[in-house]
Amino acid sequence: MSEPTSDIAIARRASKRPITEIAARLAIPAEAVIPYGRDKAKIDVGFLRGLADRPSGRLILVTAINPTPAGEGKTTTTVGLGDGLNAIGKRAAICLREPSLGPCFGQKGGAAGGGHAQVVPMEDINLHFTGDFHAITTAHNLLAAMIDNHLHWGNALGLDPRRIVWRRVVDMNDRALRDIVQSLGGPANGLPRESGFDITVASEIMAIVCLAADLEDLEARLGRIVVGYRPDKSRVYARDLKADGAMAVLLKDAMLPNLVQTLENNPAFVHGGPFANIAHGCNSVVATRAALRLADYVVTEAGFGADLGAEKFFDIKCRQAGLTPDATVIVATVRALKMNGGVAKADLGREDVAAVARGAVNLQRHIGNCQSFGVPVIVAINHFGTDTDAEIAAVRAAAEEAGVEAVLCRHWAQGSAGILELAEKVAALADGGTARFKPIYADETSLLGKIETVVKDIYHGVAVTAEPAVLRELESFERDGYGHLPVCMAKTQYSFSTDPGRLGAPSDHVVHVRQVRLAAGAGYVVAICGDILTMPGLPRHPAAEAIRLNEEGLVEGLF
Amino acid sequence: MSEPTSDIAIARRASKRPITEIAARLAIPAEAVIPYGRDKAKIDVGFLRGLADRPSGRLILVTAINPTPAGEGKTTTTVGLGDGLNAIGKRAAICLREPSLGPCFGQKGGAAGGGHAQVVPMEDINLHFTGDFHAITTAHNLLAAMIDNHLHWGNALGLDPRRIVWRRVVDMNDRALRDIVQSLGGPANGLPRESGFDITVASEIMAIVCLAADLEDLEARLGRIVVGYRPDKSRVYARDLKADGAMAVLLKDAMLPNLVQTLENNPAFVHGGPFANIAHGCNSVVATRAALRLADYVVTEAGFGADLGAEKFFDIKCRQAGLTPDATVIVATVRALKMNGGVAKADLGREDVAAVARGAVNLQRHIGNCQSFGVPVIVAINHFGTDTDAEIAAVRAAAEEAGVEAVLCRHWAQGSAGILELAEKVAALADGGTARFKPIYADETSLLGKIETVVKDIYHGVAVTAEPAVLRELESFERDGYGHLPVCMAKTQYSFSTDPGRLGAPSDHVVHVRQVRLAAGAGYVVAICGDILTMPGLPRHPAAEAIRLNEEGLVEGLF
């Protein structure tokens, strides 16, 4: 029998252990494990409460250079590093985001790692999993239904039907729902108005579930959601509609972290999955906190490249949750650096050391950025078969030039055996006590000042511009007591600038803030810079066309 | 401590047993039990396959008189009878439908029985349960997204955008989505057209999941769904869009029956929940078949009154699945018969024997109708505290006049102890071998002939009318090979006629067929008679406003 090479074939060969056994590795007792099938579980809320006073393990962030079509392997490296730490005898847990169901049927395929560094059961994780996203979809749409119902029955709160900002969501790539006119068909169907749907991962409720400390905080945050405005511009909140309690009920199980395992039977919490542009792009605070109390090392990832993902991890998640990361791993690949150096995707197979060196400015900038948060950095070179020794040496040299070490990792092909060196060095870095974590701006900085700080210090742009209306809105947020919130930057993931075509490390760009939105429940102000799509579409030939059950009842085509 | 009286308070006092123990009562081995938490489970598909050759237990249908605002207690009686059969030493299982999540937040509250005859965990069953409805919602909306995506990318199949019949669904009461214009906002968002959303229980996929024999049949049925028409009126199917495989993948777990328990720790399969108007209103064939192989007696229910529910149970579910019911229980209450006899809801507390006698014509007609399917009938009088002896005697007399026995049941207040007599008599009836089940019309009867048979023999109407366009459509269904399908009548549940205000037993009514729809995947032709709402709205003060988690983390306000 030949060695399987596709992710799904490797995942199917996994020898999974019962999930209670995985939990026991973190000393989670069986009675705190709520099973969802035999290989998925949620952790009981009572047990989680009891963890609060335990000492915290080391927190390790895995982030990456700007994503390219070549692929970087951030999730794969997060899983591989977790396995590697366990392989060198450390008690380590992994914290990942849950993949969105919608994109699975588009072109993305699954998102549970790859090769020999995956979390399983990968089909379940990529499909309904434990139902968290469905619960979020339902809670979101309950609020929407209650808003339109309120308008229908006389609008006692005096909402301006033209200024309702709460849309609906569906966990599906469905461009047809981006812009709709609803409540047509006569008086029995309510008040006609324009609206639309976003994908579930773009829901503010997804961000709320991921940032809430517990059920009480969840309900309070849900109540703070801004649903719309009155004609005098005063805000109407979800709590004004008495929707917060019922939403919290719908979300009570979704708040419990999900436990699964890696191919090497190490524990992985896969919980929450907010967008990394319109939202903060990290797994849940509840899962990260629990993992830190249960393991000595916790490896987690943040969405997209470090300019978006790491910045929000530090400035939003760590700030809100009081987390203090101990080390940062930046994932880079030779292929992606070559693209940053100007090579087209079709030409990535040819050795091009000069292009690697040119593209490495992207890596170097991310290194400096992450260091500016006071957290020590190491680079993981995620190995591809086509990489040459000279190209790898060029990455190492670029990292050293920036003052950090780069370690070659072969976890995709070899599992933990291919990432032992990185594991040793990351553990040493995290244990070294050199981290002095500090968000890049203070709570007291003005909202515009926060945006300017990110643009100048992280994106290395020259200036921020915004329409007067945007500036007035920021002022109104501050006047109404939201000035202390962090900002959540929504911009393209492909570039430090707002132009997805500008790879490398541009330094002369102006960042234009098109729109700002108060996410009072999530607890941040979104600054939208450029075109951000909150509802993807399907390609001409969606992956769904090839997805089916085979004769053995196994899922085909998900990868 | 005082005796709890609300359903939720009683449910919370339940001493639940581990679900593997409940499964063991049906000799389901632990390895075939897929846990969802500790008190819910799905049954493994491999185990289900192995049951096919086992002998079948007795199948008992619980149906009712036409529903009134007074409440009849069909689900409560189904649960109570199952407990009663177990209490007299019979191995009995219960088969129920899953409640819809949407109406919980409207005014309906939960739907898992009542009093001391409930299935638990009632909060879970009424909320996300094991995710079946979310899976159905997702599969339904994937097909919708693929249709609009197909139009967007050039419409190679030549669909007429004005004649797309597949809408979207959401498990929410949301009148604002009944009629929408979608795909607005420019070319990137697709081709603007009119459409809308139904509630998930009205999805054809819900009916398909409930009627499919296995995964293979499921995929074939999904492929047969008609999504729309070409300008030449030829049909386009889901399989033409290659959506059938991916939908089957999304539904593979939803096809597995869910096992829970009654308050008395007896096994109950709660699986599937199609509308009883636009669809056939019965729990899944997969669950019913499994239960029949695992228990000696299976008690199941059908939606609404016997004119809709029992007729479709017999003519659609039993016909398609080859089931042969052994006994029928018709549930009646003194209160509901009084309403049928002309008493207003506010006056139900006063004794009115004459009104009971007048209203009993409704019960008598249902008795005769059910007998006409060749299945022996018994009446269960579901006791309310305000019933007087004389009123109960009037119900008994009416049943006897129709040739069957009526048994007083106090399961709501007493659990199985209150329904032992009915249990003994139902077991004897089912064991008696008198059933000679036969659907009321043959496959070979024309579609219009089938509609006429139901209208004349079940509704006791004088005639069927229909627009020429409807008649032409029925002819086209027959021409294209769908003439053998049963019909699924969609009419008001409140009356034998199409006028919800005509209670009792009208006999002079004409039934007008407003529209017919081919549900080729479900395997029936829907005949819509009167106004049928496939998307409910919320009331002025939705139940959601009072639903919340209390200090102990328990759900308040669901009932």
Short mmCIF file of N, CA, C and O in Angstrom, two decimals, chain A residues 356-397:
data_model
loop_
_atom_site.label_atom_id
_atom_site.label_comp_id
_atom_site.label_asym_id
_atom_site.label_seq_id
_atom_site.Cartn_x
_atom_site.Cartn_y
_atom_site.Cartn_z
N VAL A 356 13.89 35.28 -3.54
CA VAL A 356 13.68 35.02 -2.11
C VAL A 356 14.23 36.19 -1.29
O VAL A 356 13.56 36.71 -0.39
N ALA A 357 15.44 36.59 -1.65
CA ALA A 357 16.08 37.69 -0.91
C ALA A 357 15.28 38.98 -1.05
O ALA A 357 15.09 39.72 -0.08
N ARG A 358 14.79 39.24 -2.26
CA ARG A 358 13.97 40.44 -2.47
C ARG A 358 12.69 40.38 -1.65
O ARG A 358 12.30 41.34 -0.99
N GLY A 359 12.02 39.21 -1.68
CA GLY A 359 10.73 39.07 -0.97
C GLY A 359 10.87 39.06 0.53
O GLY A 359 9.90 39.32 1.26
N ALA A 360 12.07 38.75 1.01
CA ALA A 360 12.27 38.62 2.46
C ALA A 360 12.07 39.92 3.22
O ALA A 360 11.94 39.91 4.44
N VAL A 361 11.98 41.05 2.52
CA VAL A 361 11.68 42.30 3.21
C VAL A 361 10.32 42.23 3.90
O VAL A 361 10.08 42.86 4.92
N ASN A 362 9.45 41.43 3.28
CA ASN A 362 8.13 41.26 3.90
C ASN A 362 8.26 40.57 5.25
O ASN A 362 7.75 41.04 6.26
N LEU A 363 9.04 39.49 5.26
CA LEU A 363 9.31 38.77 6.51
C LEU A 363 9.98 39.67 7.54
O LEU A 363 9.58 39.71 8.72
N GLN A 364 10.98 40.40 7.08
CA GLN A 364 11.74 41.25 8.02
C GLN A 364 10.86 42.30 8.68
O GLN A 364 10.98 42.58 9.86
N ARG A 365 9.95 42.85 7.89
CA ARG A 365 9.09 43.86 8.49
C ARG A 365 8.17 43.25 9.55
O ARG A 365 7.95 43.84 10.62
N HIS A 366 7.64 42.05 9.25
CA HIS A 366 6.76 41.40 10.24
C HIS A 366 7.54 41.07 11.52
O HIS A 366 7.00 41.17 12.62
N ILE A 367 8.80 40.69 11.37
CA ILE A 367 9.63 40.41 12.54
C ILE A 367 9.72 41.65 13.43
O ILE A 367 9.44 41.60 14.63
N GLY A 368 10.07 42.75 12.81
CA GLY A 368 10.20 43.99 13.58
C GLY A 368 8.88 44.41 14.22
O GLY A 368 8.83 44.82 15.38
N ASN A 369 7.80 44.27 13.45
CA ASN A 369 6.49 44.63 13.99
C ASN A 369 6.16 43.82 15.23
O ASN A 369 5.73 44.37 16.25
N CYS A 370 6.35 42.50 15.13
CA CYS A 370 5.98 41.65 16.27
C CYS A 370 6.87 41.97 17.47
O CYS A 370 6.40 41.97 18.62
N GLN A 371 8.15 42.25 17.22
CA GLN A 371 9.04 42.61 18.32
C GLN A 371 8.57 43.89 19.01
O GLN A 371 8.77 44.06 20.22
N SER A 372 7.93 44.77 18.23
CA SER A 372 7.52 46.04 18.83
C SER A 372 6.41 45.87 19.87
O SER A 372 6.12 46.79 20.62
N PHE A 373 5.80 44.69 19.92
CA PHE A 373 4.83 44.40 21.00
C PHE A 373 5.53 43.82 22.23
O PHE A 373 4.88 43.42 23.18
N GLY A 374 6.84 43.74 22.16
CA GLY A 374 7.59 43.27 23.32
C GLY A 374 7.63 41.75 23.45
O GLY A 374 7.94 41.23 24.53
N VAL A 375 7.37 41.05 22.37
CA VAL A 375 7.35 39.58 22.43
C VAL A 375 8.46 39.03 21.54
O VAL A 375 8.58 39.46 20.39
N PRO A 376 9.31 38.11 22.05
CA PRO A 376 10.40 37.58 21.24
C PRO A 376 9.89 36.75 20.06
O PRO A 376 8.86 36.10 20.16
N VAL A 377 10.65 36.80 18.98
CA VAL A 377 10.20 36.23 17.70
C VAL A 377 11.16 35.15 17.23
O VAL A 377 12.38 35.24 17.42
N ILE A 378 10.59 34.13 16.59
CA ILE A 378 11.39 33.14 15.86
C ILE A 378 10.65 32.86 14.56
O ILE A 378 9.43 33.00 14.48
N VAL A 379 11.41 32.50 13.51
CA VAL A 379 10.79 32.24 12.20
C VAL A 379 10.78 30.74 11.94
O VAL A 379 11.77 30.05 12.17
N ALA A 380 9.62 30.25 11.47
CA ALA A 380 9.50 28.86 11.03
C ALA A 380 9.45 28.83 9.52
O ALA A 380 8.58 29.46 8.91
N ILE A 381 10.43 28.15 8.91
CA ILE A 381 10.40 27.98 7.45
C ILE A 381 9.66 26.67 7.18
O ILE A 381 10.16 25.58 7.44
N ASN A 382 8.44 26.80 6.68
CA ASN A 382 7.61 25.62 6.40
C ASN A 382 8.06 25.03 5.07
O ASN A 382 7.84 25.61 4.01
N HIS A 383 8.69 23.87 5.13
CA HIS A 383 9.40 23.31 3.98
C HIS A 383 8.47 22.76 2.90
O HIS A 383 7.49 22.08 3.19
N PHE A 384 8.78 23.09 1.65
CA PHE A 384 8.12 22.49 0.49
C PHE A 384 9.16 21.69 -0.28
O PHE A 384 10.36 22.04 -0.26
N GLY A 385 8.70 20.67 -0.99
CA GLY A 385 9.60 19.78 -1.71
C GLY A 385 10.48 20.48 -2.73
O GLY A 385 11.61 20.05 -3.00
N THR A 386 10.01 21.59 -3.28
CA THR A 386 10.75 22.26 -4.35
C THR A 386 11.79 23.25 -3.81
O THR A 386 12.58 23.81 -4.59
N ASP A 387 11.81 23.48 -2.49
CA ASP A 387 12.77 24.45 -1.93
C ASP A 387 14.21 23.96 -2.14
O ASP A 387 14.50 22.78 -1.93
N THR A 388 15.10 24.86 -2.50
CA THR A 388 16.52 24.47 -2.62
C THR A 388 17.28 24.96 -1.38
O THR A 388 16.83 25.87 -0.67
N ASP A 389 18.44 24.36 -1.15
CA ASP A 389 19.25 24.74 0.02
C ASP A 389 19.61 26.22 -0.02
O ASP A 389 19.60 26.91 1.00
N ALA A 390 19.91 26.69 -1.22
CA ALA A 390 20.32 28.09 -1.33
C ALA A 390 19.17 29.03 -1.01
O ALA A 390 19.35 30.09 -0.38
N GLU A 391 17.98 28.65 -1.43
CA GLU A 391 16.81 29.48 -1.13
C GLU A 391 16.55 29.51 0.38
O GLU A 391 16.26 30.56 0.95
N ILE A 392 16.67 28.34 1.00
CA ILE A 392 16.45 28.28 2.45
C ILE A 392 17.50 29.11 3.19
O ILE A 392 17.18 29.84 4.14
N ALA A 393 18.73 29.04 2.69
CA ALA A 393 19.79 29.84 3.30
C ALA A 393 19.49 31.33 3.20
O ALA A 393 19.79 32.11 4.12
N ALA A 394 18.86 31.72 2.10
CA ALA A 394 18.52 33.13 1.92
C ALA A 394 17.48 33.58 2.94
O ALA A 394 17.53 34.71 3.45
N VAL A 395 16.53 32.69 3.26
CA VAL A 395 15.53 33.04 4.29
C VAL A 395 16.21 33.18 5.65
O VAL A 395 15.98 34.14 6.39
N ARG A 396 17.09 32.19 5.94
CA ARG A 396 17.81 32.25 7.22
C ARG A 396 18.61 33.55 7.35
O ARG A 396 18.60 34.19 8.41
N ALA A 397 19.24 33.90 6.27
CA ALA A 397 20.07 35.11 6.31
C ALA A 397 19.23 36.35 6.56
O ALA A 397 19.61 37.24 7.34
#
